[in-house]
Amino acid sequence: RCHLEPHLGAVSSRQKHTLPDLPYDYGALEPHICAEIMQLHHSKHHATYVNNLPVTEEKYQEALAKGDVSTQVSLQPALKFNGGG
């Protein structure tokens, strides 16, 4: 067994992922970044990462339970992408 498996198994014990509120108003960075871009980035792009991460984690847990290493490896980029987003 892979020595990382116990650590990766902890994915299922984490709290639900939620989109955090920004600690400032969308327009706070104007004129450098407009409010519309901040709202789009936060409410659409960042929210997509937050929503896709638990789906990917669930698929990863299923692959762990089945011992399906091929699927585990194929899901790692999505875990990194959504978890890092």
PDB file of N, CA, C and O in Angstrom:
ATOM      1  N   ARG A   1       0.836  -1.193   0.000  1.00  0.00           N
ATOM      2  CA  ARG A   1       0.000   0.000   0.000  1.00  0.00           C
ATOM      3  C   ARG A   1       0.870   1.242   0.000  1.00  0.00           C
ATOM      4  O   ARG A   1       1.927   1.268   0.589  1.00  0.00           O
ATOM      5  N   CYS A   2       0.368   2.244  -0.609  1.00  0.00           N
ATOM      6  CA  CYS A   2       1.074   3.523  -0.681  1.00  0.00           C
ATOM      7  C   CYS A   2       1.112   4.171   0.702  1.00  0.00           C
ATOM      8  O   CYS A   2       0.112   4.204   1.414  1.00  0.00           O
ATOM      9  N   HIS A   3       2.257   4.688   1.083  1.00  0.00           N
ATOM     10  CA  HIS A   3       2.380   5.302   2.406  1.00  0.00           C
ATOM     11  C   HIS A   3       1.615   6.616   2.519  1.00  0.00           C
ATOM     12  O   HIS A   3       1.379   7.107   3.599  1.00  0.00           O
ATOM     13  N   LEU A   4       1.170   7.178   1.388  1.00  0.00           N
ATOM     14  CA  LEU A   4       0.403   8.425   1.418  1.00  0.00           C
ATOM     15  C   LEU A   4      -1.084   8.179   1.609  1.00  0.00           C
ATOM     16  O   LEU A   4      -1.819   9.090   1.938  1.00  0.00           O
ATOM     17  N   GLU A   5      -1.530   6.963   1.406  1.00  0.00           N
ATOM     18  CA  GLU A   5      -2.962   6.680   1.440  1.00  0.00           C
ATOM     19  C   GLU A   5      -3.655   7.147   2.718  1.00  0.00           C
ATOM     20  O   GLU A   5      -4.722   7.746   2.647  1.00  0.00           O
ATOM     21  N   PRO A   6      -3.094   6.935   3.920  1.00  0.00           N
ATOM     22  CA  PRO A   6      -3.787   7.424   5.116  1.00  0.00           C
ATOM     23  C   PRO A   6      -3.994   8.936   5.084  1.00  0.00           C
ATOM     24  O   PRO A   6      -5.015   9.432   5.525  1.00  0.00           O
ATOM     25  N   HIS A   7      -3.036   9.674   4.550  1.00  0.00           N
ATOM     26  CA  HIS A   7      -3.166  11.124   4.492  1.00  0.00           C
ATOM     27  C   HIS A   7      -4.228  11.525   3.479  1.00  0.00           C
ATOM     28  O   HIS A   7      -5.025  12.415   3.727  1.00  0.00           O
ATOM     29  N   LEU A   8      -4.245  10.871   2.341  1.00  0.00           N
ATOM     30  CA  LEU A   8      -5.222  11.193   1.319  1.00  0.00           C
ATOM     31  C   LEU A   8      -6.612  10.743   1.737  1.00  0.00           C
ATOM     32  O   LEU A   8      -7.601  11.347   1.345  1.00  0.00           O
ATOM     33  N   GLY A   9      -6.691   9.732   2.563  1.00  0.00           N
ATOM     34  CA  GLY A   9      -7.976   9.280   3.075  1.00  0.00           C
ATOM     35  C   GLY A   9      -8.630  10.307   3.974  1.00  0.00           C
ATOM     36  O   GLY A   9      -9.830  10.303   4.184  1.00  0.00           O
ATOM     37  N   ALA A  10      -7.851  11.228   4.502  1.00  0.00           N
ATOM     38  CA  ALA A  10      -8.381  12.275   5.370  1.00  0.00           C
ATOM     39  C   ALA A  10      -9.257  13.252   4.607  1.00  0.00           C
ATOM     40  O   ALA A  10      -9.976  14.045   5.200  1.00  0.00           O
ATOM     41  N   VAL A  11      -9.223  13.187   3.290  1.00  0.00           N
ATOM     42  CA  VAL A  11     -10.039  14.083   2.471  1.00  0.00           C
ATOM     43  C   VAL A  11     -11.504  14.000   2.888  1.00  0.00           C
ATOM     44  O   VAL A  11     -12.184  15.003   2.976  1.00  0.00           O
ATOM     45  N   SER A  12     -11.990  12.803   3.174  1.00  0.00           N
ATOM     46  CA  SER A  12     -13.404  12.632   3.490  1.00  0.00           C
ATOM     47  C   SER A  12     -13.762  13.177   4.869  1.00  0.00           C
ATOM     48  O   SER A  12     -14.923  13.413   5.143  1.00  0.00           O
ATOM     49  N   SER A  13     -12.796  13.394   5.737  1.00  0.00           N
ATOM     50  CA  SER A  13     -13.101  13.857   7.082  1.00  0.00           C
ATOM     51  C   SER A  13     -13.067  15.374   7.208  1.00  0.00           C
ATOM     52  O   SER A  13     -13.323  15.904   8.267  1.00  0.00           O
ATOM     53  N   ARG A  14     -12.771  16.063   6.131  1.00  0.00           N
ATOM     54  CA  ARG A  14     -12.717  17.517   6.170  1.00  0.00           C
ATOM     55  C   ARG A  14     -14.112  18.111   6.213  1.00  0.00           C
ATOM     56  O   ARG A  14     -15.090  17.487   5.845  1.00  0.00           O
ATOM     57  N   GLN A  15     -14.173  19.360   6.627  1.00  0.00           N
ATOM     58  CA  GLN A  15     -15.430  20.079   6.625  1.00  0.00           C
ATOM     59  C   GLN A  15     -15.865  20.366   5.198  1.00  0.00           C
ATOM     60  O   GLN A  15     -15.060  20.348   4.274  1.00  0.00           O
ATOM     61  N   LYS A  16     -17.144  20.665   5.044  1.00  0.00           N
ATOM     62  CA  LYS A  16     -17.683  21.017   3.739  1.00  0.00           C
ATOM     63  C   LYS A  16     -16.981  22.257   3.210  1.00  0.00           C
ATOM     64  O   LYS A  16     -16.706  23.191   3.944  1.00  0.00           O
ATOM     65  N   HIS A  17     -16.687  22.247   1.917  1.00  0.00           N
ATOM     66  CA  HIS A  17     -16.048  23.401   1.290  1.00  0.00           C
ATOM     67  C   HIS A  17     -17.113  24.458   1.012  1.00  0.00           C
ATOM     68  O   HIS A  17     -18.185  24.143   0.502  1.00  0.00           O
ATOM     69  N   THR A  18     -16.804  25.690   1.359  1.00  0.00           N
ATOM     70  CA  THR A  18     -17.733  26.786   1.104  1.00  0.00           C
ATOM     71  C   THR A  18     -16.967  27.962   0.508  1.00  0.00           C
ATOM     72  O   THR A  18     -15.778  28.139   0.765  1.00  0.00           O
ATOM     73  N   LEU A  19     -17.678  28.754  -0.270  1.00  0.00           N
ATOM     74  CA  LEU A  19     -17.090  29.946  -0.862  1.00  0.00           C
ATOM     75  C   LEU A  19     -17.020  31.018   0.218  1.00  0.00           C
ATOM     76  O   LEU A  19     -18.051  31.448   0.725  1.00  0.00           O
ATOM     77  N   PRO A  20     -15.816  31.439   0.594  1.00  0.00           N
ATOM     78  CA  PRO A  20     -15.724  32.462   1.637  1.00  0.00           C
ATOM     79  C   PRO A  20     -16.118  33.839   1.098  1.00  0.00           C
ATOM     80  O   PRO A  20     -15.939  34.129  -0.088  1.00  0.00           O
ATOM     81  N   ASP A  21     -16.670  34.646   1.964  1.00  0.00           N
ATOM     82  CA  ASP A  21     -16.926  36.029   1.594  1.00  0.00           C
ATOM     83  C   ASP A  21     -15.595  36.748   1.485  1.00  0.00           C
ATOM     84  O   ASP A  21     -14.636  36.405   2.190  1.00  0.00           O
ATOM     85  N   LEU A  22     -15.542  37.729   0.599  1.00  0.00           N
ATOM     86  CA  LEU A  22     -14.337  38.561   0.534  1.00  0.00           C
ATOM     87  C   LEU A  22     -14.343  39.493   1.741  1.00  0.00           C
ATOM     88  O   LEU A  22     -15.401  39.950   2.166  1.00  0.00           O
ATOM     89  N   PRO A  23     -13.178  39.799   2.281  1.00  0.00           N
ATOM     90  CA  PRO A  23     -13.133  40.692   3.437  1.00  0.00           C
ATOM     91  C   PRO A  23     -13.249  42.170   3.046  1.00  0.00           C
ATOM     92  O   PRO A  23     -13.052  43.039   3.879  1.00  0.00           O
ATOM     93  N   TYR A  24     -13.564  42.416   1.778  1.00  0.00           N
ATOM     94  CA  TYR A  24     -13.710  43.780   1.286  1.00  0.00           C
ATOM     95  C   TYR A  24     -14.742  43.784   0.164  1.00  0.00           C
ATOM     96  O   TYR A  24     -15.105  42.748  -0.383  1.00  0.00           O
ATOM     97  N   ASP A  25     -15.224  44.953  -0.165  1.00  0.00           N
ATOM     98  CA  ASP A  25     -16.218  45.132  -1.211  1.00  0.00           C
ATOM     99  C   ASP A  25     -15.604  44.847  -2.579  1.00  0.00           C
ATOM    100  O   ASP A  25     -14.405  45.056  -2.788  1.00  0.00           O
ATOM    101  N   TYR A  26     -16.411  44.383  -3.517  1.00  0.00           N
ATOM    102  CA  TYR A  26     -15.923  44.110  -4.870  1.00  0.00           C
ATOM    103  C   TYR A  26     -15.259  45.339  -5.498  1.00  0.00           C
ATOM    104  O   TYR A  26     -14.328  45.218  -6.267  1.00  0.00           O
ATOM    105  N   GLY A  27     -15.733  46.518  -5.157  1.00  0.00           N
ATOM    106  CA  GLY A  27     -15.179  47.734  -5.736  1.00  0.00           C
ATOM    107  C   GLY A  27     -13.973  48.300  -5.005  1.00  0.00           C
ATOM    108  O   GLY A  27     -13.429  49.326  -5.402  1.00  0.00           O
ATOM    109  N   ALA A  28     -13.501  47.623  -3.987  1.00  0.00           N
ATOM    110  CA  ALA A  28     -12.415  48.148  -3.162  1.00  0.00           C
ATOM    111  C   ALA A  28     -11.089  48.289  -3.914  1.00  0.00           C
ATOM    112  O   ALA A  28     -10.238  49.083  -3.501  1.00  0.00           O
ATOM    113  N   LEU A  29     -10.899  47.567  -4.980  1.00  0.00           N
ATOM    114  CA  LEU A  29      -9.621  47.613  -5.694  1.00  0.00           C
ATOM    115  C   LEU A  29      -9.648  48.511  -6.927  1.00  0.00           C
ATOM    116  O   LEU A  29      -8.679  48.566  -7.683  1.00  0.00           O
ATOM    117  N   GLU A  30     -10.770  49.193  -7.129  1.00  0.00           N
ATOM    118  CA  GLU A  30     -10.836  50.129  -8.255  1.00  0.00           C
ATOM    119  C   GLU A  30      -9.905  51.300  -7.991  1.00  0.00           C
ATOM    120  O   GLU A  30      -9.696  51.657  -6.844  1.00  0.00           O
ATOM    121  N   PRO A  31      -9.277  51.874  -8.962  1.00  0.00           N
ATOM    122  CA  PRO A  31      -9.459  51.687 -10.394  1.00  0.00           C
ATOM    123  C   PRO A  31      -8.583  50.579 -10.980  1.00  0.00           C
ATOM    124  O   PRO A  31      -8.623  50.333 -12.176  1.00  0.00           O
ATOM    125  N   HIS A  32      -7.821  49.878 -10.164  1.00  0.00           N
ATOM    126  CA  HIS A  32      -6.903  48.858 -10.685  1.00  0.00           C
ATOM    127  C   HIS A  32      -7.634  47.609 -11.165  1.00  0.00           C
ATOM    128  O   HIS A  32      -7.291  47.038 -12.202  1.00  0.00           O
ATOM    129  N   ILE A  33      -8.622  47.166 -10.420  1.00  0.00           N
ATOM    130  CA  ILE A  33      -9.458  46.027 -10.808  1.00  0.00           C
ATOM    131  C   ILE A  33     -10.906  46.446 -10.582  1.00  0.00           C
ATOM    132  O   ILE A  33     -11.281  46.780  -9.459  1.00  0.00           O
ATOM    133  N   CYS A  34     -11.699  46.430 -11.646  1.00  0.00           N
ATOM    134  CA  CYS A  34     -13.068  46.923 -11.517  1.00  0.00           C
ATOM    135  C   CYS A  34     -13.945  45.938 -10.734  1.00  0.00           C
ATOM    136  O   CYS A  34     -13.674  44.735 -10.677  1.00  0.00           O
ATOM    137  N   ALA A  35     -14.993  46.474 -10.147  1.00  0.00           N
ATOM    138  CA  ALA A  35     -15.905  45.691  -9.322  1.00  0.00           C
ATOM    139  C   ALA A  35     -16.526  44.537 -10.092  1.00  0.00           C
ATOM    140  O   ALA A  35     -16.695  43.435  -9.544  1.00  0.00           O
ATOM    141  N   GLU A  36     -16.858  44.751 -11.359  1.00  0.00           N
ATOM    142  CA  GLU A  36     -17.478  43.693 -12.159  1.00  0.00           C
ATOM    143  C   GLU A  36     -16.540  42.504 -12.343  1.00  0.00           C
ATOM    144  O   GLU A  36     -16.970  41.350 -12.285  1.00  0.00           O
ATOM    145  N   ILE A  37     -15.268  42.774 -12.551  1.00  0.00           N
ATOM    146  CA  ILE A  37     -14.283  41.688 -12.704  1.00  0.00           C
ATOM    147  C   ILE A  37     -14.117  40.948 -11.379  1.00  0.00           C
ATOM    148  O   ILE A  37     -14.054  39.714 -11.348  1.00  0.00           O
ATOM    149  N   MET A  38     -14.064  41.680 -10.282  1.00  0.00           N
ATOM    150  CA  MET A  38     -13.941  41.041  -8.969  1.00  0.00           C
ATOM    151  C   MET A  38     -15.155  40.166  -8.678  1.00  0.00           C
ATOM    152  O   MET A  38     -15.017  39.047  -8.195  1.00  0.00           O
ATOM    153  N   GLN A  39     -16.348  40.673  -8.986  1.00  0.00           N
ATOM    154  CA  GLN A  39     -17.561  39.901  -8.739  1.00  0.00           C
ATOM    155  C   GLN A  39     -17.583  38.642  -9.610  1.00  0.00           C
ATOM    156  O   GLN A  39     -17.897  37.557  -9.131  1.00  0.00           O
ATOM    157  N   LEU A  40     -17.234  38.792 -10.887  1.00  0.00           N
ATOM    158  CA  LEU A  40     -17.189  37.643 -11.791  1.00  0.00           C
ATOM    159  C   LEU A  40     -16.189  36.602 -11.289  1.00  0.00           C
ATOM    160  O   LEU A  40     -16.502  35.405 -11.209  1.00  0.00           O
ATOM    161  N   HIS A  41     -14.997  37.044 -10.953  1.00  0.00           N
ATOM    162  CA  HIS A  41     -13.961  36.112 -10.504  1.00  0.00           C
ATOM    163  C   HIS A  41     -14.395  35.382  -9.234  1.00  0.00           C
ATOM    164  O   HIS A  41     -14.268  34.159  -9.134  1.00  0.00           O
ATOM    165  N   HIS A  42     -14.916  36.115  -8.272  1.00  0.00           N
ATOM    166  CA  HIS A  42     -15.289  35.516  -6.990  1.00  0.00           C
ATOM    167  C   HIS A  42     -16.535  34.646  -7.111  1.00  0.00           C
ATOM    168  O   HIS A  42     -16.524  33.478  -6.712  1.00  0.00           O
ATOM    169  N   SER A  43     -17.607  35.198  -7.669  1.00  0.00           N
ATOM    170  CA  SER A  43     -18.894  34.495  -7.637  1.00  0.00           C
ATOM    171  C   SER A  43     -19.021  33.409  -8.710  1.00  0.00           C
ATOM    172  O   SER A  43     -19.859  32.518  -8.570  1.00  0.00           O
ATOM    173  N   LYS A  44     -18.207  33.456  -9.742  1.00  0.00           N
ATOM    174  CA  LYS A  44     -18.276  32.434 -10.794  1.00  0.00           C
ATOM    175  C   LYS A  44     -17.049  31.516 -10.787  1.00  0.00           C
ATOM    176  O   LYS A  44     -17.157  30.323 -10.562  1.00  0.00           O
ATOM    177  N   HIS A  45     -15.880  32.089 -11.020  1.00  0.00           N
ATOM    178  CA  HIS A  45     -14.671  31.276 -11.141  1.00  0.00           C
ATOM    179  C   HIS A  45     -14.300  30.596  -9.822  1.00  0.00           C
ATOM    180  O   HIS A  45     -14.130  29.378  -9.771  1.00  0.00           O
ATOM    181  N   HIS A  46     -14.170  31.372  -8.766  1.00  0.00           N
ATOM    182  CA  HIS A  46     -13.776  30.792  -7.481  1.00  0.00           C
ATOM    183  C   HIS A  46     -14.854  29.822  -6.990  1.00  0.00           C
ATOM    184  O   HIS A  46     -14.541  28.751  -6.466  1.00  0.00           O
ATOM    185  N   ALA A  47     -16.120  30.180  -7.182  1.00  0.00           N
ATOM    186  CA  ALA A  47     -17.213  29.298  -6.764  1.00  0.00           C
ATOM    187  C   ALA A  47     -17.166  27.966  -7.500  1.00  0.00           C
ATOM    188  O   ALA A  47     -17.489  26.925  -6.921  1.00  0.00           O
ATOM    189  N   THR A  48     -16.757  27.975  -8.751  1.00  0.00           N
ATOM    190  CA  THR A  48     -16.657  26.732  -9.514  1.00  0.00           C
ATOM    191  C   THR A  48     -15.624  25.796  -8.901  1.00  0.00           C
ATOM    192  O   THR A  48     -15.850  24.590  -8.779  1.00  0.00           O
ATOM    193  N   TYR A  49     -14.483  26.333  -8.495  1.00  0.00           N
ATOM    194  CA  TYR A  49     -13.468  25.507  -7.823  1.00  0.00           C
ATOM    195  C   TYR A  49     -14.047  24.888  -6.552  1.00  0.00           C
ATOM    196  O   TYR A  49     -13.887  23.700  -6.286  1.00  0.00           O
ATOM    197  N   VAL A  50     -14.711  25.719  -5.761  1.00  0.00           N
ATOM    198  CA  VAL A  50     -15.272  25.268  -4.483  1.00  0.00           C
ATOM    199  C   VAL A  50     -16.327  24.189  -4.709  1.00  0.00           C
ATOM    200  O   VAL A  50     -16.398  23.219  -3.958  1.00  0.00           O
ATOM    201  N   ASN A  51     -17.133  24.337  -5.741  1.00  0.00           N
ATOM    202  CA  ASN A  51     -18.185  23.357  -6.024  1.00  0.00           C
ATOM    203  C   ASN A  51     -17.646  22.067  -6.635  1.00  0.00           C
ATOM    204  O   ASN A  51     -18.199  20.989  -6.399  1.00  0.00           O
ATOM    205  N   ASN A  52     -16.588  22.157  -7.432  1.00  0.00           N
ATOM    206  CA  ASN A  52     -16.034  20.961  -8.083  1.00  0.00           C
ATOM    207  C   ASN A  52     -15.137  20.132  -7.172  1.00  0.00           C
ATOM    208  O   ASN A  52     -14.984  18.928  -7.390  1.00  0.00           O
ATOM    209  N   LEU A  53     -14.553  20.749  -6.177  1.00  0.00           N
ATOM    210  CA  LEU A  53     -13.625  20.019  -5.305  1.00  0.00           C
ATOM    211  C   LEU A  53     -14.287  18.847  -4.578  1.00  0.00           C
ATOM    212  O   LEU A  53     -13.749  17.735  -4.613  1.00  0.00           O
ATOM    213  N   PRO A  54     -15.435  19.010  -3.935  1.00  0.00           N
ATOM    214  CA  PRO A  54     -16.015  17.854  -3.244  1.00  0.00           C
ATOM    215  C   PRO A  54     -16.428  16.725  -4.190  1.00  0.00           C
ATOM    216  O   PRO A  54     -16.354  15.553  -3.815  1.00  0.00           O
ATOM    217  N   VAL A  55     -16.830  17.051  -5.398  1.00  0.00           N
ATOM    218  CA  VAL A  55     -17.178  16.024  -6.386  1.00  0.00           C
ATOM    219  C   VAL A  55     -15.942  15.199  -6.710  1.00  0.00           C
ATOM    220  O   VAL A  55     -15.982  13.961  -6.744  1.00  0.00           O
ATOM    221  N   THR A  56     -14.831  15.885  -6.936  1.00  0.00           N
ATOM    222  CA  THR A  56     -13.573  15.204  -7.245  1.00  0.00           C
ATOM    223  C   THR A  56     -13.087  14.400  -6.048  1.00  0.00           C
ATOM    224  O   THR A  56     -12.612  13.264  -6.198  1.00  0.00           O
ATOM    225  N   GLU A  57     -13.220  14.957  -4.856  1.00  0.00           N
ATOM    226  CA  GLU A  57     -12.814  14.227  -3.644  1.00  0.00           C
ATOM    227  C   GLU A  57     -13.631  12.948  -3.474  1.00  0.00           C
ATOM    228  O   GLU A  57     -13.093  11.905  -3.084  1.00  0.00           O
ATOM    229  N   GLU A  58     -14.919  13.022  -3.766  1.00  0.00           N
ATOM    230  CA  GLU A  58     -15.770  11.835  -3.647  1.00  0.00           C
ATOM    231  C   GLU A  58     -15.329  10.748  -4.629  1.00  0.00           C
ATOM    232  O   GLU A  58     -15.226   9.569  -4.266  1.00  0.00           O
ATOM    233  N   LYS A  59     -15.051  11.148  -5.852  1.00  0.00           N
ATOM    234  CA  LYS A  59     -14.571  10.186  -6.854  1.00  0.00           C
ATOM    235  C   LYS A  59     -13.239   9.577  -6.416  1.00  0.00           C
ATOM    236  O   LYS A  59     -12.993   8.382  -6.609  1.00  0.00           O
ATOM    237  N   TYR A  60     -12.388  10.412  -5.813  1.00  0.00           N
ATOM    238  CA  TYR A  60     -11.093   9.923  -5.346  1.00  0.00           C
ATOM    239  C   TYR A  60     -11.279   8.910  -4.208  1.00  0.00           C
ATOM    240  O   TYR A  60     -10.610   7.886  -4.173  1.00  0.00           O
ATOM    241  N   GLN A  61     -12.197   9.212  -3.301  1.00  0.00           N
ATOM    242  CA  GLN A  61     -12.470   8.284  -2.194  1.00  0.00           C
ATOM    243  C   GLN A  61     -12.972   6.944  -2.720  1.00  0.00           C
ATOM    244  O   GLN A  61     -12.602   5.889  -2.210  1.00  0.00           O
ATOM    245  N   GLU A  62     -13.824   6.986  -3.732  1.00  0.00           N
ATOM    246  CA  GLU A  62     -14.323   5.752  -4.339  1.00  0.00           C
ATOM    247  C   GLU A  62     -13.176   4.952  -4.958  1.00  0.00           C
ATOM    248  O   GLU A  62     -13.122   3.730  -4.819  1.00  0.00           O
ATOM    249  N   ALA A  63     -12.279   5.648  -5.626  1.00  0.00           N
ATOM    250  CA  ALA A  63     -11.129   4.972  -6.231  1.00  0.00           C
ATOM    251  C   ALA A  63     -10.220   4.379  -5.158  1.00  0.00           C
ATOM    252  O   ALA A  63      -9.682   3.278  -5.334  1.00  0.00           O
ATOM    253  N   LEU A  64     -10.049   5.097  -4.047  1.00  0.00           N
ATOM    254  CA  LEU A  64      -9.248   4.563  -2.935  1.00  0.00           C
ATOM    255  C   LEU A  64      -9.880   3.291  -2.383  1.00  0.00           C
ATOM    256  O   LEU A  64      -9.188   2.295  -2.142  1.00  0.00           O
ATOM    257  N   ALA A  65     -11.189   3.341  -2.177  1.00  0.00           N
ATOM    258  CA  ALA A  65     -11.894   2.189  -1.615  1.00  0.00           C
ATOM    259  C   ALA A  65     -11.793   0.966  -2.517  1.00  0.00           C
ATOM    260  O   ALA A  65     -11.716  -0.165  -2.036  1.00  0.00           O
ATOM    261  N   LYS A  66     -11.767   1.189  -3.828  1.00  0.00           N
ATOM    262  CA  LYS A  66     -11.680   0.092  -4.789  1.00  0.00           C
ATOM    263  C   LYS A  66     -10.237  -0.334  -5.068  1.00  0.00           C
ATOM    264  O   LYS A  66     -10.010  -1.322  -5.745  1.00  0.00           O
ATOM    265  N   GLY A  67      -9.285   0.460  -4.581  1.00  0.00           N
ATOM    266  CA  GLY A  67      -7.891   0.170  -4.895  1.00  0.00           C
ATOM    267  C   GLY A  67      -7.556   0.480  -6.343  1.00  0.00           C
ATOM    268  O   GLY A  67      -6.615  -0.073  -6.903  1.00  0.00           O
ATOM    269  N   ASP A  68      -8.315   1.367  -6.954  1.00  0.00           N
ATOM    270  CA  ASP A  68      -8.158   1.727  -8.362  1.00  0.00           C
ATOM    271  C   ASP A  68      -7.095   2.830  -8.497  1.00  0.00           C
ATOM    272  O   ASP A  68      -7.401   4.018  -8.528  1.00  0.00           O
ATOM    273  N   VAL A  69      -5.860   2.420  -8.571  1.00  0.00           N
ATOM    274  CA  VAL A  69      -4.730   3.355  -8.615  1.00  0.00           C
ATOM    275  C   VAL A  69      -4.759   4.199  -9.881  1.00  0.00           C
ATOM    276  O   VAL A  69      -4.458   5.391  -9.852  1.00  0.00           O
ATOM    277  N   SER A  70      -5.152   3.626 -10.982  1.00  0.00           N
ATOM    278  CA  SER A  70      -5.214   4.356 -12.237  1.00  0.00           C
ATOM    279  C   SER A  70      -6.158   5.566 -12.133  1.00  0.00           C
ATOM    280  O   SER A  70      -5.828   6.675 -12.567  1.00  0.00           O
ATOM    281  N   THR A  71      -7.317   5.368 -11.545  1.00  0.00           N
ATOM    282  CA  THR A  71      -8.260   6.472 -11.367  1.00  0.00           C
ATOM    283  C   THR A  71      -7.731   7.472 -10.351  1.00  0.00           C
ATOM    284  O   THR A  71      -7.879   8.687 -10.530  1.00  0.00           O
ATOM    285  N   GLN A  72      -7.095   6.985  -9.303  1.00  0.00           N
ATOM    286  CA  GLN A  72      -6.509   7.890  -8.311  1.00  0.00           C
ATOM    287  C   GLN A  72      -5.520   8.838  -8.987  1.00  0.00           C
ATOM    288  O   GLN A  72      -5.554  10.048  -8.768  1.00  0.00           O
ATOM    289  N   VAL A  73      -4.659   8.283  -9.800  1.00  0.00           N
ATOM    290  CA  VAL A  73      -3.650   9.088 -10.499  1.00  0.00           C
ATOM    291  C   VAL A  73      -4.321  10.062 -11.461  1.00  0.00           C
ATOM    292  O   VAL A  73      -3.949  11.239 -11.536  1.00  0.00           O
ATOM    293  N   SER A  74      -5.353   9.609 -12.168  1.00  0.00           N
ATOM    294  CA  SER A  74      -6.015  10.483 -13.144  1.00  0.00           C
ATOM    295  C   SER A  74      -6.781  11.620 -12.476  1.00  0.00           C
ATOM    296  O   SER A  74      -6.993  12.664 -13.092  1.00  0.00           O
ATOM    297  N   LEU A  75      -7.197  11.447 -11.226  1.00  0.00           N
ATOM    298  CA  LEU A  75      -7.931  12.496 -10.509  1.00  0.00           C
ATOM    299  C   LEU A  75      -7.015  13.506  -9.826  1.00  0.00           C
ATOM    300  O   LEU A  75      -7.472  14.587  -9.427  1.00  0.00           O
ATOM    301  N   GLN A  76      -5.758  13.200  -9.683  1.00  0.00           N
ATOM    302  CA  GLN A  76      -4.853  14.100  -8.973  1.00  0.00           C
ATOM    303  C   GLN A  76      -4.759  15.496  -9.586  1.00  0.00           C
ATOM    304  O   GLN A  76      -4.782  16.482  -8.842  1.00  0.00           O
ATOM    305  N   PRO A  77      -4.713  15.644 -10.917  1.00  0.00           N
ATOM    306  CA  PRO A  77      -4.698  17.010 -11.468  1.00  0.00           C
ATOM    307  C   PRO A  77      -5.961  17.807 -11.116  1.00  0.00           C
ATOM    308  O   PRO A  77      -5.886  18.998 -10.832  1.00  0.00           O
ATOM    309  N   ALA A  78      -7.121  17.152 -11.108  1.00  0.00           N
ATOM    310  CA  ALA A  78      -8.363  17.846 -10.763  1.00  0.00           C
ATOM    311  C   ALA A  78      -8.382  18.230  -9.294  1.00  0.00           C
ATOM    312  O   ALA A  78      -8.866  19.309  -8.930  1.00  0.00           O
ATOM    313  N   LEU A  79      -7.842  17.379  -8.432  1.00  0.00           N
ATOM    314  CA  LEU A  79      -7.725  17.730  -7.008  1.00  0.00           C
ATOM    315  C   LEU A  79      -6.836  18.951  -6.829  1.00  0.00           C
ATOM    316  O   LEU A  79      -7.165  19.880  -6.099  1.00  0.00           O
ATOM    317  N   LYS A  80      -5.719  18.933  -7.525  1.00  0.00           N
ATOM    318  CA  LYS A  80      -4.770  20.064  -7.438  1.00  0.00           C
ATOM    319  C   LYS A  80      -5.401  21.338  -8.001  1.00  0.00           C
ATOM    320  O   LYS A  80      -5.311  22.398  -7.395  1.00  0.00           O
ATOM    321  N   PHE A  81      -6.044  21.225  -9.161  1.00  0.00           N
ATOM    322  CA  PHE A  81      -6.634  22.389  -9.824  1.00  0.00           C
ATOM    323  C   PHE A  81      -7.749  23.008  -8.976  1.00  0.00           C
ATOM    324  O   PHE A  81      -7.730  24.211  -8.694  1.00  0.00           O
ATOM    325  N   ASN A  82      -8.697  22.194  -8.554  1.00  0.00           N
ATOM    326  CA  ASN A  82      -9.835  22.714  -7.789  1.00  0.00           C
ATOM    327  C   ASN A  82      -9.448  23.075  -6.363  1.00  0.00           C
ATOM    328  O   ASN A  82      -9.918  24.076  -5.828  1.00  0.00           O
ATOM    329  N   GLY A  83      -8.595  22.272  -5.759  1.00  0.00           N
ATOM    330  CA  GLY A  83      -8.131  22.588  -4.403  1.00  0.00           C
ATOM    331  C   GLY A  83      -7.274  23.841  -4.363  1.00  0.00           C
ATOM    332  O   GLY A  83      -7.320  24.607  -3.408  1.00  0.00           O
ATOM    333  N   GLY A  84      -6.517  24.057  -5.408  1.00  0.00           N
ATOM    334  CA  GLY A  84      -5.666  25.240  -5.474  1.00  0.00           C
ATOM    335  C   GLY A  84      -6.399  26.483  -5.926  1.00  0.00           C
ATOM    336  O   GLY A  84      -5.960  27.605  -5.687  1.00  0.00           O
ATOM    337  N   GLY A  85      -7.556  26.273  -6.581  1.00  0.00           N
ATOM    338  CA  GLY A  85      -8.332  27.406  -7.079  1.00  0.00           C
ATOM    339  C   GLY A  85      -8.983  28.167  -5.969  1.00  0.00           C
ATOM    340  O   GLY A  85      -9.193  29.333  -5.969  1.00  0.00           O
TER     341      GLY A  85
END
